[in-house]
Coordinates of C-alpha atoms in Angstrom, one line a residue:
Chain A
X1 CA 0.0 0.0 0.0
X2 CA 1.4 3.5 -0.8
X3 CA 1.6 6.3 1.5
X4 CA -0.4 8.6 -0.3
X5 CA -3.0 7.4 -2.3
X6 CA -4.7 10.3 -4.3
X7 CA -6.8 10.1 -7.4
X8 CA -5.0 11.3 -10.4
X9 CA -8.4 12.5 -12.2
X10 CA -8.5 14.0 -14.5
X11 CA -11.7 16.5 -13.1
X12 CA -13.3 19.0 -15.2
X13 CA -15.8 21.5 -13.7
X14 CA -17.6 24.7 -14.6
X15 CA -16.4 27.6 -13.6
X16 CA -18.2 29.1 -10.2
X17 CA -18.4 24.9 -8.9
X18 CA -17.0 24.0 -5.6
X19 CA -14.1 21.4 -5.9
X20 CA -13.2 18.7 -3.5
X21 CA -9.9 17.2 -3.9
X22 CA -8.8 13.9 -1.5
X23 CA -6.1 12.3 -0.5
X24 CA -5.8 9.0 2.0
X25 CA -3.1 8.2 3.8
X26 CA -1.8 5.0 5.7
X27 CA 1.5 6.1 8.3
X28 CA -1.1 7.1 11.6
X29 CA 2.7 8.9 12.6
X30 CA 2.5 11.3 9.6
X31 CA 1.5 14.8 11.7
X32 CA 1.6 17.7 8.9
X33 CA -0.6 18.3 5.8
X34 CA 0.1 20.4 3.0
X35 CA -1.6 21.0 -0.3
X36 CA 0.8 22.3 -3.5
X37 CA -0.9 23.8 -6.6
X38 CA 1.6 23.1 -10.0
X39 CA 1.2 24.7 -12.8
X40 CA 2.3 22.7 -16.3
X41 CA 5.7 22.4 -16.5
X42 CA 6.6 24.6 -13.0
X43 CA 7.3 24.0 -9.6
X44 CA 4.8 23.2 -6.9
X45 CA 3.1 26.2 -5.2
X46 CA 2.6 25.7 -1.3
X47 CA -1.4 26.8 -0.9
X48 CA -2.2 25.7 2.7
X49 CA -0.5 23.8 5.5
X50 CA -2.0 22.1 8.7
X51 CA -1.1 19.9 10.9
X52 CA -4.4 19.2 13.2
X53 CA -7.5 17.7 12.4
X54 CA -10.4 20.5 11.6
X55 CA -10.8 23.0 8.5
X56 CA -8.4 25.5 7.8
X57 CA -9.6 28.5 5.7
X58 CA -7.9 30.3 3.9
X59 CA -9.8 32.7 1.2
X60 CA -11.4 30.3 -1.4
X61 CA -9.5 27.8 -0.1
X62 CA -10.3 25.1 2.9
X63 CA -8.0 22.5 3.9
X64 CA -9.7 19.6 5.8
X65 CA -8.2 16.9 8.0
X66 CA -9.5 13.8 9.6
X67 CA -6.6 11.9 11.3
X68 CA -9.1 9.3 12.8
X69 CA -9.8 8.1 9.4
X70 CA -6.3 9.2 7.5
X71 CA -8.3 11.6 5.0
X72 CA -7.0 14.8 3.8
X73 CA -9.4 17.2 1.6
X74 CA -8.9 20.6 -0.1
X75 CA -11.6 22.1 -1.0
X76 CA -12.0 25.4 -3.7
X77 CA -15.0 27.2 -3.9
X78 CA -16.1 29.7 -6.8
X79 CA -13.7 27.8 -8.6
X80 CA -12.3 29.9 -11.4
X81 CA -10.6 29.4 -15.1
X82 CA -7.0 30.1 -13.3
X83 CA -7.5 27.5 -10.8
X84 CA -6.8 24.9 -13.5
X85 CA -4.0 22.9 -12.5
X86 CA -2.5 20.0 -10.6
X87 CA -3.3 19.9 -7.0
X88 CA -0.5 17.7 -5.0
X89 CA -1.1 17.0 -1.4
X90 CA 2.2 16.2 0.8
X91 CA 2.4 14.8 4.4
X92 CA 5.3 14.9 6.6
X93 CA 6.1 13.4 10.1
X94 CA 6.5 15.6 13.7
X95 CA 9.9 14.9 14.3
X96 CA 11.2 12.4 12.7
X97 CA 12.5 12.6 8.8
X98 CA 12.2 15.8 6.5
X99 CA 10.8 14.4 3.5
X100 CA 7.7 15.5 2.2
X101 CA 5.3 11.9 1.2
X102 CA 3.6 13.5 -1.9
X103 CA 0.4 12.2 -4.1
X104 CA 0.1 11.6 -7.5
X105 CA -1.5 14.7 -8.0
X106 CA -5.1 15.6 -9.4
X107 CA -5.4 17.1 -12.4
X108 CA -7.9 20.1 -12.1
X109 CA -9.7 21.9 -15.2
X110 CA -12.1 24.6 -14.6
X111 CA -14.0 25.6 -17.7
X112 CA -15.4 28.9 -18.3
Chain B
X1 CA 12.5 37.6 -6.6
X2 CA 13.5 36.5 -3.5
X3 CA 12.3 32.7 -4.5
X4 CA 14.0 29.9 -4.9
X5 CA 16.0 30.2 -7.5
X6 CA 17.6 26.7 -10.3
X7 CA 20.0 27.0 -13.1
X8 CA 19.7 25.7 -16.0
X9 CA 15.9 25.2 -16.5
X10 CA 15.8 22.8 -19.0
X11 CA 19.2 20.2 -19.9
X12 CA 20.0 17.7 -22.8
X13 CA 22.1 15.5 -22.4
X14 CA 24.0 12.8 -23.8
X15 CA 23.6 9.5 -21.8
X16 CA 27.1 8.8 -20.2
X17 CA 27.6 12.5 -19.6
X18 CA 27.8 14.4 -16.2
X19 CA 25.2 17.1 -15.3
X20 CA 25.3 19.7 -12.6
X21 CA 22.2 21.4 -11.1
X22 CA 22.4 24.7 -9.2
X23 CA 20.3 25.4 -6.7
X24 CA 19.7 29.0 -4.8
X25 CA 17.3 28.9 -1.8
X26 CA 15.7 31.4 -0.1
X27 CA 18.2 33.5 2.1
X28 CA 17.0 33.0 5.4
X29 CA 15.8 29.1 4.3
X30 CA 18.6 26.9 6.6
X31 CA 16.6 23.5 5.1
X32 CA 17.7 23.1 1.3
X33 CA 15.6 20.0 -0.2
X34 CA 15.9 17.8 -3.6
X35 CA 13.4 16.0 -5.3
X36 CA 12.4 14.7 -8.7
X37 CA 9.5 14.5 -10.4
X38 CA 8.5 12.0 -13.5
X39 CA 5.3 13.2 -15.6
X40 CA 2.3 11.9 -13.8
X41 CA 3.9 11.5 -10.5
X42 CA 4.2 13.1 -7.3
X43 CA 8.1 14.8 -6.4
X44 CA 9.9 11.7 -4.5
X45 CA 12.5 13.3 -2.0
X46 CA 16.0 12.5 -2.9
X47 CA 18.1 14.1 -0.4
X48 CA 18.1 17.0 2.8
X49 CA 20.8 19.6 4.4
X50 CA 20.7 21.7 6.9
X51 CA 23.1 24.3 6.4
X52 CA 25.9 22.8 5.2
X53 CA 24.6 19.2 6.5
X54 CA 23.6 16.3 4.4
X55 CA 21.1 14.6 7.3
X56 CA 18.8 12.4 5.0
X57 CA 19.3 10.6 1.5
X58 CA 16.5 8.6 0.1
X59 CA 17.4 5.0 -1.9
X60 CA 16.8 7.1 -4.6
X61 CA 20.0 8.6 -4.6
X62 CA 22.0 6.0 -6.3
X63 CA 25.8 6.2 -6.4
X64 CA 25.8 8.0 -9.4
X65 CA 23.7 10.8 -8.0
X66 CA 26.1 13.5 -5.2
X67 CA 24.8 16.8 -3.7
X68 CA 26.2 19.2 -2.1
X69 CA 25.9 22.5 0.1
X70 CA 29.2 24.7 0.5
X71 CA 28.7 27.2 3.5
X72 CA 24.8 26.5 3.8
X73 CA 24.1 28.9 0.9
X74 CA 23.3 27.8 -2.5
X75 CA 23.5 23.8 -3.6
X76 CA 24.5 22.0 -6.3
X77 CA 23.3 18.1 -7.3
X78 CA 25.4 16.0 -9.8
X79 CA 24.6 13.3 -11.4
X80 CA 26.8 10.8 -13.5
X81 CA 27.0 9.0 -15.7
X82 CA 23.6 9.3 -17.2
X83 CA 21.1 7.2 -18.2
X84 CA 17.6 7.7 -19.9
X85 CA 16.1 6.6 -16.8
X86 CA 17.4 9.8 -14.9
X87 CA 15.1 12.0 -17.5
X88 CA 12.8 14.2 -15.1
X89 CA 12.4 17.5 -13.1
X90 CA 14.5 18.1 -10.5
X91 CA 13.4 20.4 -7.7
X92 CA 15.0 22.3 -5.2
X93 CA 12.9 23.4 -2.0
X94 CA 14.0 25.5 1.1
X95 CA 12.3 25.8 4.0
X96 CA 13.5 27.9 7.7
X97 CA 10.2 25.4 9.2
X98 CA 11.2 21.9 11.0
X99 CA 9.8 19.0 9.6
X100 CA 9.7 19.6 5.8
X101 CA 6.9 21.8 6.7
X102 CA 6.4 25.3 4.3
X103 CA 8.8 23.9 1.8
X104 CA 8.8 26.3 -1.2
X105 CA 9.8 25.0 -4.2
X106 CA 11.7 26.2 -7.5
X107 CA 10.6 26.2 -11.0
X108 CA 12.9 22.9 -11.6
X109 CA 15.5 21.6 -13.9
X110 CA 13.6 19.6 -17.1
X111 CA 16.4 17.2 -17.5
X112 CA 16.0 14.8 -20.8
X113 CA 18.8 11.9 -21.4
X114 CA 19.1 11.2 -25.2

């Protein structure tokens, strides 16, 4: 079993749609959650990091975390054309190695 | 910009050659990462300093693969020898957080082995 398991999509919406993105994870140790944005062909983009279980808000943006069941979500709302990319969560222990654990990535297209 | 900052941004390369990455992180950034990334996939971490440090390598980071970090400032990652397997983006992330926490990443190095 991997790590991260996150569904690679691809998921088209219209723009304005709320987006849920998902990730599971299987290491009860890992402690932090972040979610990257990557544009084609650059580097990821650090949108929101957290590292209890609850929402974090941040603008259009809410990051979600429920360590009782190992489920990280990211959720966009009023989802816009620019918002097209890939969204890569990343999970990392308290403590103990540096490495970020990083999804496949879901490809995101929001249509206008 | 005050980013972090790779040189070259894209590389061809013949396999068998040697290739050097640059890597500039964000000044106050102690924690200097590598990864690489292969299209479709997540990064996979290859190695960690802090400062001058290396603390963590990943299996990854065969014998062929070396980094480095001269006075905890800018770092470099070789590879040699290369093969067509090695073709991918190379990232560089710095961070001043413990953990691997608010790691910000560069645009990467596109390397393709021919």
């Amino acid at each position: 079993q991997k790590e991260v398991e996150q569904d690679p999509g691809p998921l088209s919406v219209p723009e304005g749609a709320i987006v849920s993105l998902n990730c599971t994870y299987s290491n009860s140790a890992f402690q932090y959650f972040m979610w990257y944005r990557q544009y084609s062909r650059k580097g990821p983009e650090l949108l929101m990091y957290t590292y209890s279980s609850g929402n974090k808000e941040d603008g259009r943006f809410t990051a979600q975390v429920d360590k009782s069941s190992k489920y990280i979500s990211l959720f966009i709302r009023d989802s816009q054309p620019s918002d097209s990319a890939t969204y890569l969560c990343a999970i990392t222990l308290q403590g103990g190695s540096e490495k970020l654990v990083f999804g496949k990535g879901t490809k995101l297209t929001v249509n206008p | 910009d005050t980013g972090v900052s790779q040189d070259p941004r894209h590389k061809i390369t013949k396999r068998g050659q040697n290739v050097t990455f640059r890597c500039d992180p964000i000044s106050e950034h102690n924690r200097l990462y590598w990864y690489r990334q292969t299209l479709g996939q997540g990064p996979e971490f290859l190695t960690y300093f802090q400062n001058e440090a290396q603390l963590e390598k990943s299996r990854l980071l065969s014998d062929r693969f070396s980094a480095e970090r001269p006075k905890g400032s800018f770092s470099t990652l070789e590879i040699q020898r290369t093969e067509q397997g090695d073709s991918a983006m190379y990232l560089c992330a710095s961070s001043a957080q413990q953990g691997g926490t608010e790691a910000f990443f560069g645009q990467g190095t596109r390397l393709t082995v021919v």
